[in-house]
Each structure stands twice: as structure tokens, then as C-alpha cells.
PDB file of C-alpha atoms in Angstrom:
ATOM      1  CA  MET A   1     -97.542  27.747 -32.020  1.00 82.00           C
ATOM      2  CA  ASP A   2     -93.895  27.423 -31.070  1.00 80.00           C
ATOM      3  CA  PHE A   3     -93.270  28.380 -27.447  1.00 77.00           C
ATOM      4  CA  LEU A   4     -89.503  27.877 -27.752  1.00 78.00           C
ATOM      5  CA  HIS A   5     -89.150  30.588 -30.393  1.00 81.00           C
ATOM      6  CA  LYS A   6     -92.295  32.593 -29.564  1.00 84.00           C
ATOM      7  CA  ASN A   7     -93.817  32.832 -33.044  1.00 87.00           C
ATOM      8  CA  PHE A   8     -96.899  34.579 -31.641  1.00 92.00           C
ATOM      9  CA  VAL A   9     -97.924  37.797 -29.913  1.00 93.00           C
ATOM     10  CA  TYR A  10    -100.222  38.577 -26.993  1.00 93.00           C
ATOM     11  CA  LYS A  11    -103.161  40.886 -27.730  1.00 94.00           C
ATOM     12  CA  THR A  12    -106.285  42.080 -25.912  1.00 94.00           C
ATOM     13  CA  LEU A  13    -109.759  41.955 -27.445  1.00 95.00           C
ATOM     14  CA  GLN A  14    -113.330  42.145 -26.267  1.00 96.00           C
ATOM     15  CA  PHE A  15    -114.508  38.560 -25.784  1.00 94.00           C
ATOM     16  CA  LYS A  16    -117.237  38.838 -28.432  1.00 95.00           C
ATOM     17  CA  GLU A  17    -114.735  40.139 -31.004  1.00 96.00           C
ATOM     18  CA  PHE A  18    -112.237  37.422 -30.089  1.00 96.00           C
ATOM     19  CA  VAL A  19    -114.803  34.647 -30.641  1.00 96.00           C
ATOM     20  CA  LYS A  20    -115.816  36.201 -33.971  1.00 96.00           C
ATOM     21  CA  ARG A  21    -112.236  36.310 -35.225  1.00 96.00           C
ATOM     22  CA  ALA A  22    -111.276  32.900 -33.874  1.00 96.00           C
ATOM     23  CA  SER A  23    -114.187  31.315 -35.752  1.00 96.00           C
ATOM     24  CA  GLU A  24    -113.330  32.980 -39.092  1.00 95.00           C
ATOM     25  CA  ASP A  25    -111.108  31.626 -41.870  1.00 92.00           C
ATOM     26  CA  LYS A  26    -110.296  35.112 -43.187  1.00 93.00           C
ATOM     27  CA  HIS A  27    -110.471  38.368 -41.256  1.00 94.00           C
ATOM     28  CA  THR A  28    -111.489  41.872 -42.281  1.00 92.00           C
ATOM     29  CA  ASP A  29    -110.080  43.110 -38.963  1.00 93.00           C
ATOM     30  CA  PHE A  30    -106.762  41.660 -37.886  1.00 93.00           C
ATOM     31  CA  PHE A  31    -103.431  42.390 -36.139  1.00 94.00           C
ATOM     32  CA  LEU A  32    -100.851  40.849 -38.485  1.00 91.00           C
ATOM     33  CA  CYS A  33    -102.519  39.173 -41.477  1.00 92.00           C
ATOM     34  CA  GLU A  34    -105.962  38.213 -42.722  1.00 93.00           C
ATOM     35  CA  ASP A  35    -105.509  34.486 -42.075  1.00 92.00           C
ATOM     36  CA  GLU A  36    -103.972  34.763 -38.586  1.00 93.00           C
ATOM     37  CA  SER A  37    -105.046  32.267 -35.898  1.00 95.00           C
ATOM     38  CA  TYR A  38    -106.348  33.002 -32.421  1.00 96.00           C
ATOM     39  CA  TYR A  39    -105.964  31.133 -29.150  1.00 96.00           C
ATOM     40  CA  LEU A  40    -107.309  31.767 -25.667  1.00 95.00           C
ATOM     41  CA  ARG A  41    -105.987  30.125 -22.522  1.00 95.00           C
ATOM     42  CA  SER A  42    -107.724  31.342 -19.369  1.00 94.00           C
ATOM     43  CA  LEU A  43    -105.674  32.577 -16.400  1.00 93.00           C
ATOM     44  CA  GLY A  44    -106.347  33.251 -12.726  1.00 92.00           C
ATOM     45  CA  GLU A  45    -107.252  36.674 -11.385  1.00 90.00           C
ATOM     46  CA  ASP A  46    -103.618  37.150 -10.310  1.00 89.00           C
ATOM     47  CA  VAL A  47    -101.830  35.613 -13.288  1.00 86.00           C
ATOM     48  CA  ARG A  48     -98.575  35.163 -11.357  1.00 86.00           C
ATOM     49  CA  LYS A  49    -100.070  33.397  -8.356  1.00 87.00           C
ATOM     50  CA  GLU A  50    -103.562  32.050  -8.983  1.00 93.00           C
ATOM     51  CA  PRO A  51    -104.418  29.041 -11.193  1.00 95.00           C
ATOM     52  CA  ALA A  52    -107.241  29.299 -13.710  1.00 96.00           C
ATOM     53  CA  ASP A  53    -110.674  28.332 -12.421  1.00 96.00           C
ATOM     54  CA  LEU A  54    -113.600  28.193 -14.829  1.00 95.00           C
ATOM     55  CA  SER A  55    -116.077  28.823 -12.020  1.00 94.00           C
ATOM     56  CA  LYS A  56    -114.338  32.122 -11.150  1.00 94.00           C
ATOM     57  CA  GLN A  57    -113.316  33.532 -14.522  1.00 94.00           C
ATOM     58  CA  PHE A  58    -116.366  32.320 -16.494  1.00 93.00           C
ATOM     59  CA  PRO A  59    -119.051  31.555 -13.881  1.00 94.00           C
ATOM     60  CA  ASP A  60    -121.968  31.552 -16.331  1.00 93.00           C
ATOM     61  CA  LEU A  61    -120.217  29.119 -18.672  1.00 91.00           C
ATOM     62  CA  ALA A  62    -119.100  26.997 -15.728  1.00 93.00           C
ATOM     63  CA  GLU A  63    -122.715  26.113 -15.003  1.00 92.00           C
ATOM     64  CA  ASP A  64    -122.751  24.089 -18.245  1.00 92.00           C
ATOM     65  CA  PHE A  65    -119.598  22.127 -17.427  1.00 92.00           C
ATOM     66  CA  HIS A  66    -119.499  19.406 -14.799  1.00 89.00           C
ATOM     67  CA  ILE A  67    -116.081  18.101 -13.753  1.00 87.00           C
ATOM     68  CA  PRO A  68    -115.979  14.279 -13.808  1.00 84.00           C
ATOM     69  CA  HIS A  69    -115.299  12.645 -10.438  1.00 88.00           C
ATOM     70  CA  PHE A  70    -111.789  11.401 -11.163  1.00 89.00           C
ATOM     71  CA  PHE A  71    -110.275  12.842  -7.975  1.00 94.00           C
ATOM     72  CA  GLU A  72    -111.076  14.170  -4.512  1.00 94.00           C
ATOM     73  CA  ALA A  73    -112.182  17.792  -4.181  1.00 93.00           C
ATOM     74  CA  ASP A  74    -109.052  18.813  -2.251  1.00 93.00           C
ATOM     75  CA  GLN A  75    -106.857  17.532  -5.120  1.00 95.00           C
ATOM     76  CA  PHE A  76    -108.311  20.019  -7.619  1.00 95.00           C
ATOM     77  CA  PHE A  77    -105.727  22.408  -9.061  1.00 96.00           C
ATOM     78  CA  SER A  78    -107.213  24.231 -12.039  1.00 96.00           C
ATOM     79  CA  SER A  79    -109.837  24.245 -14.781  1.00 96.00           C
ATOM     80  CA  VAL A  80    -108.552  25.932 -17.910  1.00 96.00           C
ATOM     81  CA  PHE A  81    -110.912  27.353 -20.540  1.00 96.00           C
ATOM     82  CA  ARG A  82    -109.530  27.185 -24.099  1.00 96.00           C
ATOM     83  CA  ILE A  83    -110.714  28.477 -27.483  1.00 97.00           C
ATOM     84  CA  SER A  84    -108.795  27.745 -30.706  1.00 96.00           C
ATOM     85  CA  SER A  85    -109.003  28.788 -34.322  1.00 97.00           C
ATOM     86  CA  CYS A  86    -109.298  25.974 -36.843  1.00 97.00           C
ATOM     87  CA  GLY A  87    -105.839  24.633 -37.708  1.00 95.00           C
ATOM     88  CA  LEU A  88    -104.114  25.944 -34.596  1.00 95.00           C
ATOM     89  CA  GLN A  89    -101.469  23.500 -33.354  1.00 95.00           C
ATOM     90  CA  LEU A  90     -99.855  23.613 -29.911  1.00 93.00           C
ATOM     91  CA  TRP A  91     -96.274  22.483 -29.315  1.00 93.00           C
ATOM     92  CA  THR A  92     -95.473  19.053 -27.869  1.00 96.00           C
ATOM     93  CA  HIS A  93     -95.000  19.248 -24.103  1.00 95.00           C
ATOM     94  CA  TYR A  94     -95.709  17.428 -20.856  1.00 96.00           C
ATOM     95  CA  ASP A  95     -97.484  18.468 -17.662  1.00 95.00           C
ATOM     96  CA  VAL A  96     -96.573  17.254 -14.180  1.00 96.00           C
ATOM     97  CA  MET A  97    -100.184  16.732 -13.082  1.00 96.00           C
ATOM     98  CA  ASP A  98    -102.830  14.298 -14.297  1.00 96.00           C
ATOM     99  CA  ASN A  99    -105.461  16.082 -16.332  1.00 96.00           C
ATOM    100  CA  LEU A 100    -108.624  15.651 -18.339  1.00 97.00           C
ATOM    101  CA  LEU A 101    -109.063  17.335 -21.708  1.00 97.00           C
ATOM    102  CA  ALA A 102    -112.761  17.843 -22.463  1.00 97.00           C
ATOM    103  CA  GLN A 103    -113.877  18.853 -25.944  1.00 97.00           C
ATOM    104  CA  VAL A 104    -116.988  21.040 -25.704  1.00 96.00           C
ATOM    105  CA  THR A 105    -117.413  22.124 -29.343  1.00 96.00           C
ATOM    106  CA  GLY A 106    -115.413  21.490 -32.500  1.00 97.00           C
ATOM    107  CA  MET A 107    -112.914  18.694 -33.119  1.00 98.00           C
ATOM    108  CA  LYS A 108    -109.325  18.325 -31.976  1.00 98.00           C
ATOM    109  CA  ARG A 109    -106.563  15.901 -32.898  1.00 98.00           C
ATOM    110  CA  VAL A 110    -104.379  14.841 -29.979  1.00 98.00           C
ATOM    111  CA  VAL A 111    -101.045  13.089 -30.470  1.00 98.00           C
ATOM    112  CA  LEU A 112     -99.336  11.599 -27.434  1.00 98.00           C
ATOM    113  CA  TYR A 113     -95.955  10.072 -26.623  1.00 98.00           C
ATOM    114  CA  SER A 114     -95.003   8.034 -23.587  1.00 97.00           C
ATOM    115  CA  PRO A 115     -92.639   9.451 -20.937  1.00 96.00           C
ATOM    116  CA  GLN A 116     -90.373   6.532 -21.784  1.00 95.00           C
ATOM    117  CA  ASP A 117     -89.800   8.089 -25.212  1.00 97.00           C
ATOM    118  CA  ALA A 118     -88.412  11.304 -23.716  1.00 96.00           C
ATOM    119  CA  LEU A 119     -84.924  10.569 -25.068  1.00 95.00           C
ATOM    120  CA  HIS A 120     -86.309  10.548 -28.622  1.00 97.00           C
ATOM    121  CA  LEU A 121     -88.182  13.849 -28.394  1.00 97.00           C
ATOM    122  CA  TYR A 122     -85.266  16.312 -28.204  1.00 97.00           C
ATOM    123  CA  LEU A 123     -86.427  18.134 -25.110  1.00 95.00           C
ATOM    124  CA  SER A 124     -85.794  21.714 -24.140  1.00 93.00           C
ATOM    125  CA  GLY A 125     -87.231  21.910 -20.643  1.00 90.00           C
ATOM    126  CA  ASP A 126     -90.764  20.512 -20.776  1.00 92.00           C
ATOM    127  CA  LYS A 127     -91.088  21.034 -24.555  1.00 94.00           C
ATOM    128  CA  SER A 128     -89.998  19.091 -27.626  1.00 96.00           C
ATOM    129  CA  GLU A 129     -87.867  20.848 -30.228  1.00 95.00           C
ATOM    130  CA  VAL A 130     -89.574  18.786 -32.956  1.00 96.00           C
ATOM    131  CA  LEU A 131     -92.179  21.268 -34.171  1.00 93.00           C
ATOM    132  CA  ASP A 132     -93.576  19.401 -37.173  1.00 95.00           C
ATOM    133  CA  ILE A 133     -94.451  15.988 -35.770  1.00 96.00           C
ATOM    134  CA  ASP A 134     -96.141  14.899 -39.031  1.00 96.00           C
ATOM    135  CA  VAL A 135     -93.190  15.662 -41.304  1.00 96.00           C
ATOM    136  CA  PRO A 136     -90.223  15.914 -38.907  1.00 96.00           C
ATOM    137  CA  ASP A 137     -86.780  17.055 -39.982  1.00 96.00           C
ATOM    138  CA  LEU A 138     -85.000  13.719 -39.574  1.00 96.00           C
ATOM    139  CA  LYS A 139     -81.620  15.216 -40.371  1.00 96.00           C
ATOM    140  CA  ARG A 140     -81.905  17.331 -37.219  1.00 96.00           C
ATOM    141  CA  PHE A 141     -83.978  14.825 -35.217  1.00 97.00           C
ATOM    142  CA  PRO A 142     -83.073  11.288 -36.392  1.00 97.00           C
ATOM    143  CA  GLU A 143     -84.094   9.646 -33.091  1.00 97.00           C
ATOM    144  CA  PHE A 144     -87.646  10.988 -33.357  1.00 97.00           C
ATOM    145  CA  VAL A 145     -88.748   8.022 -35.475  1.00 97.00           C
ATOM    146  CA  LYS A 146     -88.200   5.785 -32.429  1.00 97.00           C
ATOM    147  CA  ALA A 147     -90.929   7.555 -30.439  1.00 97.00           C
ATOM    148  CA  LYS A 148     -94.196   5.594 -30.521  1.00 97.00           C
ATOM    149  CA  ARG A 149     -97.130   7.778 -31.470  1.00 97.00           C
ATOM    150  CA  TYR A 150    -100.646   7.504 -30.028  1.00 98.00           C
ATOM    151  CA  GLU A 151    -103.353   9.508 -31.744  1.00 97.00           C
ATOM    152  CA  CYS A 152    -107.048  10.235 -31.310  1.00 97.00           C
ATOM    153  CA  VAL A 153    -109.633  12.778 -32.430  1.00 98.00           C
ATOM    154  CA  LEU A 154    -111.866  14.398 -29.830  1.00 98.00           C
ATOM    155  CA  GLU A 155    -115.428  15.343 -30.770  1.00 98.00           C
ATOM    156  CA  PRO A 156    -117.961  17.329 -28.706  1.00 97.00           C
ATOM    157  CA  GLY A 157    -118.566  15.535 -25.408  1.00 95.00           C
ATOM    158  CA  ASP A 158    -115.357  13.481 -25.539  1.00 96.00           C
ATOM    159  CA  VAL A 159    -113.000  13.536 -22.550  1.00 96.00           C
ATOM    160  CA  LEU A 160    -109.389  12.357 -22.770  1.00 97.00           C
ATOM    161  CA  PHE A 161    -107.370  11.427 -19.680  1.00 97.00           C
ATOM    162  CA  ILE A 162    -103.753  12.595 -20.095  1.00 97.00           C
ATOM    163  CA  PRO A 163    -101.546  11.130 -17.360  1.00 96.00           C
ATOM    164  CA  ALA A 164     -98.788  13.269 -15.883  1.00 96.00           C
ATOM    165  CA  LEU A 165     -95.551  13.315 -17.907  1.00 96.00           C
ATOM    166  CA  TRP A 166     -97.220  12.079 -21.108  1.00 97.00           C
ATOM    167  CA  PHE A 167     -96.225  14.336 -24.005  1.00 97.00           C
ATOM    168  CA  HIS A 168     -99.092  15.737 -26.028  1.00 97.00           C
ATOM    169  CA  ASN A 169     -99.544  17.840 -29.147  1.00 97.00           C
ATOM    170  CA  THR A 170    -102.966  19.197 -30.137  1.00 97.00           C
ATOM    171  CA  THR A 171    -104.380  20.485 -33.420  1.00 97.00           C
ATOM    172  CA  ALA A 172    -107.800  22.099 -33.748  1.00 97.00           C
ATOM    173  CA  LEU A 173    -109.513  20.473 -36.738  1.00 97.00           C
ATOM    174  CA  LEU A 174    -112.387  22.932 -36.379  1.00 97.00           C
ATOM    175  CA  PHE A 175    -112.952  26.120 -34.403  1.00 97.00           C
ATOM    176  CA  GLY A 176    -113.464  24.753 -30.928  1.00 96.00           C
ATOM    177  CA  VAL A 177    -113.920  25.207 -27.229  1.00 97.00           C
ATOM    178  CA  GLY A 178    -112.381  22.932 -24.605  1.00 96.00           C
ATOM    179  CA  VAL A 179    -111.670  22.683 -20.900  1.00 97.00           C
ATOM    180  CA  ASN A 180    -108.630  21.160 -19.185  1.00 95.00           C
ATOM    181  CA  VAL A 181    -108.980  20.006 -15.590  1.00 97.00           C
ATOM    182  CA  PHE A 182    -105.764  19.450 -13.632  1.00 96.00           C
ATOM    183  CA  TRP A 183    -105.428  17.834 -10.218  1.00 96.00           C
ATOM    184  CA  ARG A 184    -102.649  16.967  -7.784  1.00 95.00           C
ATOM    185  CA  HIS A 185    -102.143  13.206  -7.630  1.00 93.00           C
ATOM    186  CA  LEU A 186     -98.870  13.537  -5.681  1.00 95.00           C
ATOM    187  CA  PRO A 187     -98.705  14.975  -2.139  1.00 93.00           C
ATOM    188  CA  ALA A 188     -99.344  18.729  -2.273  1.00 90.00           C
ATOM    189  CA  ASP A 189     -95.845  19.625  -1.042  1.00 92.00           C
ATOM    190  CA  SER A 190     -94.337  17.821  -4.071  1.00 95.00           C
ATOM    191  CA  TYR A 191     -95.317  20.726  -6.323  1.00 93.00           C
ATOM    192  CA  ASP A 192     -93.907  24.219  -6.735  1.00 90.00           C
ATOM    193  CA  LYS A 193     -96.212  26.424  -4.660  1.00 87.00           C
ATOM    194  CA  LYS A 194     -95.488  29.453  -6.873  1.00 88.00           C
ATOM    195  CA  ASP A 195     -96.572  27.739 -10.091  1.00 90.00           C
ATOM    196  CA  PRO A 196    -100.048  28.895 -11.235  1.00 91.00           C
ATOM    197  CA  TYR A 197     -99.864  26.857 -14.453  1.00 90.00           C
ATOM    198  CA  GLY A 198     -99.076  23.484 -12.895  1.00 84.00           C
ATOM    199  CA  ASN A 199     -96.293  22.674 -15.338  1.00 86.00           C
ATOM    200  CA  LYS A 200     -93.136  23.219 -13.296  1.00 92.00           C
ATOM    201  CA  ASP A 201     -91.253  20.058 -12.399  1.00 95.00           C
ATOM    202  CA  PRO A 202     -91.875  18.622  -8.916  1.00 95.00           C
ATOM    203  CA  ALA A 203     -89.612  20.104  -6.239  1.00 94.00           C
ATOM    204  CA  ALA A 204     -87.528  16.930  -5.868  1.00 95.00           C
ATOM    205  CA  ALA A 205     -87.014  16.674  -9.642  1.00 95.00           C
ATOM    206  CA  THR A 206     -85.956  20.330  -9.805  1.00 95.00           C
ATOM    207  CA  ARG A 207     -83.383  19.817  -7.050  1.00 95.00           C
ATOM    208  CA  ALA A 208     -82.048  16.680  -8.768  1.00 95.00           C
ATOM    209  CA  LEU A 209     -81.662  18.492 -12.089  1.00 95.00           C
ATOM    210  CA  GLN A 210     -79.838  21.351 -10.351  1.00 96.00           C
ATOM    211  CA  VAL A 211     -77.438  18.896  -8.708  1.00 96.00           C
ATOM    212  CA  LEU A 212     -76.861  17.234 -12.087  1.00 95.00           C
ATOM    213  CA  GLU A 213     -76.041  20.578 -13.665  1.00 96.00           C
ATOM    214  CA  ARG A 214     -73.468  21.271 -10.930  1.00 97.00           C
ATOM    215  CA  ALA A 215     -71.966  17.811 -11.442  1.00 96.00           C
ATOM    216  CA  LEU A 216     -71.596  18.476 -15.169  1.00 96.00           C
ATOM    217  CA  HIS A 217     -69.799  21.746 -14.452  1.00 96.00           C
ATOM    218  CA  ILE A 218     -67.387  19.827 -12.203  1.00 97.00           C
ATOM    219  CA  LEU A 219     -66.689  17.367 -15.048  1.00 97.00           C
ATOM    220  CA  ASP A 220     -65.644  20.353 -17.176  1.00 96.00           C
ATOM    221  CA  GLU A 221     -62.475  20.468 -15.068  1.00 97.00           C
ATOM    222  CA  LEU A 222     -61.333  17.213 -16.723  1.00 97.00           C
ATOM    223  CA  PRO A 223     -59.868  16.597 -20.194  1.00 97.00           C
ATOM    224  CA  ALA A 224     -62.361  15.649 -22.925  1.00 96.00           C
ATOM    225  CA  ASP A 225     -61.622  11.908 -22.859  1.00 97.00           C
ATOM    226  CA  TYR A 226     -62.121  11.807 -19.068  1.00 97.00           C
ATOM    227  CA  ARG A 227     -65.386  13.782 -19.344  1.00 96.00           C
ATOM    228  CA  ASP A 228     -66.582  11.269 -21.908  1.00 97.00           C
ATOM    229  CA  PHE A 229     -65.677   8.292 -19.707  1.00 97.00           C
ATOM    230  CA  TYR A 230     -67.180   9.610 -16.474  1.00 97.00           C
ATOM    231  CA  GLY A 231     -70.198  10.981 -18.323  1.00 96.00           C
ATOM    232  CA  ARG A 232     -70.909   7.447 -19.536  1.00 96.00           C
ATOM    233  CA  ARG A 233     -70.513   6.146 -16.008  1.00 96.00           C
ATOM    234  CA  MET A 234     -73.004   8.709 -14.768  1.00 95.00           C
ATOM    235  CA  ILE A 235     -75.486   7.727 -17.486  1.00 94.00           C
ATOM    236  CA  GLN A 236     -75.109   4.077 -16.529  1.00 95.00           C
ATOM    237  CA  ARG A 237     -75.803   4.825 -12.865  1.00 94.00           C
ATOM    238  CA  ILE A 238     -78.812   6.971 -13.687  1.00 93.00           C
ATOM    239  CA  GLN A 239     -80.252   4.260 -15.915  1.00 92.00           C
ATOM    240  CA  LYS A 240     -79.685   1.586 -13.284  1.00 93.00           C
ATOM    241  CA  ARG A 241     -81.259   3.643 -10.490  1.00 92.00           C
ATOM    242  CA  THR A 242     -84.216   5.217 -12.285  1.00 91.00           C
ATOM    243  CA  PHE A 243     -85.241   3.447 -15.501  1.00 88.00           C
ATOM    244  CA  TYR A 244     -88.160   1.019 -15.471  1.00 79.00           C
ATOM    245  CA  ALA A 245     -87.933  -2.186 -17.481  1.00 65.00           C
ATOM    246  CA  ASP A 246     -90.692  -2.516 -20.092  1.00 54.00           C
ATOM    247  CA  THR A 247     -91.684  -5.917 -18.770  1.00 43.00           C
ATOM    248  CA  SER A 248     -91.955  -4.958 -15.088  1.00 39.00           C
ATOM    249  CA  VAL A 249     -95.230  -5.377 -13.238  1.00 37.00           C
ATOM    250  CA  THR A 250     -95.998  -4.829  -9.590  1.00 37.00           C
ATOM    251  CA  LYS A 251     -95.798  -7.776  -7.245  1.00 40.00           C
ATOM    252  CA  THR A 252     -99.436  -7.408  -6.243  1.00 38.00           C
ATOM    253  CA  GLN A 253    -100.442  -7.563  -9.884  1.00 40.00           C
ATOM    254  CA  GLU A 254     -98.359 -10.699 -10.436  1.00 42.00           C
ATOM    255  CA  ASP A 255     -99.832 -12.320  -7.340  1.00 46.00           C
ATOM    256  CA  SER A 256    -103.355 -11.600  -8.527  1.00 41.00           C
ATOM    257  CA  GLY A 257    -102.663 -13.019 -11.960  1.00 44.00           C
ATOM    258  CA  SER A 258    -103.004  -9.625 -13.644  1.00 36.00           C
ATOM    259  CA  THR A 259    -100.534  -8.534 -16.300  1.00 34.00           C
ATOM    260  CA  SER A 260    -101.630  -4.902 -16.249  1.00 33.00           C
ATOM    261  CA  PRO A 261     -98.656  -2.529 -16.417  1.00 35.00           C
ATOM    262  CA  THR A 262     -97.723  -0.290 -13.501  1.00 43.00           C
ATOM    263  CA  ARG A 263     -98.871   3.337 -13.417  1.00 52.00           C
ATOM    264  CA  GLN A 264     -95.683   4.421 -15.163  1.00 50.00           C
ATOM    265  CA  PHE A 265     -97.034   2.774 -18.325  1.00 47.00           C
ATOM    266  CA  THR A 266    -100.602   4.002 -18.055  1.00 53.00           C
ATOM    267  CA  LYS A 267    -101.840   4.855 -21.531  1.00 54.00           C
ATOM    268  CA  PRO A 268    -104.189   7.806 -21.943  1.00 56.00           C
ATOM    269  CA  GLY A 269    -107.727   6.976 -22.950  1.00 53.00           C
TER     270      GLY A 269
END
């Protein structure tokens, strides 16, 4: 599935019929073609305002799923019910909240990239333009080879912690059911209150990106060689103010003799 170019359509089916089709390799009843794939992502009752909640949209199924105690109850944001056809692959993207991906049935491959590799992933908003991560077009995306890849396969009962801002790409190796649980690990007012999906950038980041866009428009008033020079100066200042060094550790960790990386380098597991 390619969300940038929308190579899919939204359809409505009875749940029983959806599960039947999603679990088939070939279909006798179909919308577009006999080998089409199906994907369900649950939504809230008011899709524009309310986050998904397994206990509300699928209360009977929710009784069989117990959310691990990774966070306080008031931090809970959403629990998203997902069903995928075998072979369905979702685009590489990041979320702004910590989340757990629980595999209930089937098997799923998950590929992850660190936030520090963002410059190698050719981003358009929160999504990577590199659609085929296994055989990438290196003529279009030569920097992609610099992104370090982490990969795992989830089986029934496995739970993967995906830290906020970590890029992830999933492929259903079998017809499967899963649940994502998202929670707010930043102060509640850091997030966009009108975002039912939990994937809009934090309010401060959104404001900063808007200011940057205005600054770039101002640079357009200069000749090309001046834009190039001051653009490089801006990049240098951004790097100096915001980038973390790979070798940095917190002072408390150094004092305690630990060499564990700071949260910014937390690896999913």
C-alpha cells in the first residue's frame, strides 16, 4: 500500500465477508481483481474526532486482549484493531507516540529504521518515498543504503515496542490479526488535540516547521548563490542546535557507570 499515491480504494463489506476475502488467496467475489488484498484499520465512532478503541468498537473481541502495563491509564490514546491479507505491505512511516504492536494471529515482518536515519529515507511528511525497501531504486534514492535496517518477524503472542519517531514498514507473511496500542509519553498538550490517529507532529514541531517554511520563502528573495550560502548556514545552525552525537550518554548514566544510550537511541524490542 502506497499512501503517497493512493494505490488503493475504500470499500464497505459485512465483517464476515471481509474476513473471508482477506483470508483467501484468490477470490470468486471481488471489487477489482481476483487476487486483490484487503486491509482493515479500526476507527473511532466519530472518525474525525475520536481515536480507535478496541473496547468500544469490538467489545467482545476486546475481552480476549489485555493491554500490557507499559504506561499509566491516563496516558492511553488508542487501541487499533488490524486485519491484513497475506502479502499486504504498509508504507514506511513514523508515529509521534510510543506504541506496542501485538500479533494475535498470523505472522508479520517488521522493518524499522532509526529517527537518526531520517535524512536517508526521502521523507514526504511522515512517510518515506522509498516504496520497495527490499529492492530500492538506488538511482532515485542513492542515500537509502546508508539507513541501518532492523528487522524481526512477529508470531502469535509476540509484542513489539515501537518507540515514537522510529520508522516502520510491515508485511503480512500470513493472513493475520493484530492490535496497536498507542499512548502519550509527552505532556498531553504537546499533541494535536484534533488528531484521532495520533500521527500528526507535536504542536511545537509543527510550529517550527511552519517557521522554517516561511524562512525559506524569504530566502527566495535572494540570488541563487546567496540562497545556497545562507541555506548552508541555516543547516549548520540546525545541526548544531538539534542533532545528538552518536556517542552521547546522559550524565546520570555516566556517573552510574552505565553506557546505555539515551532515550533518543532506544531500539525497539
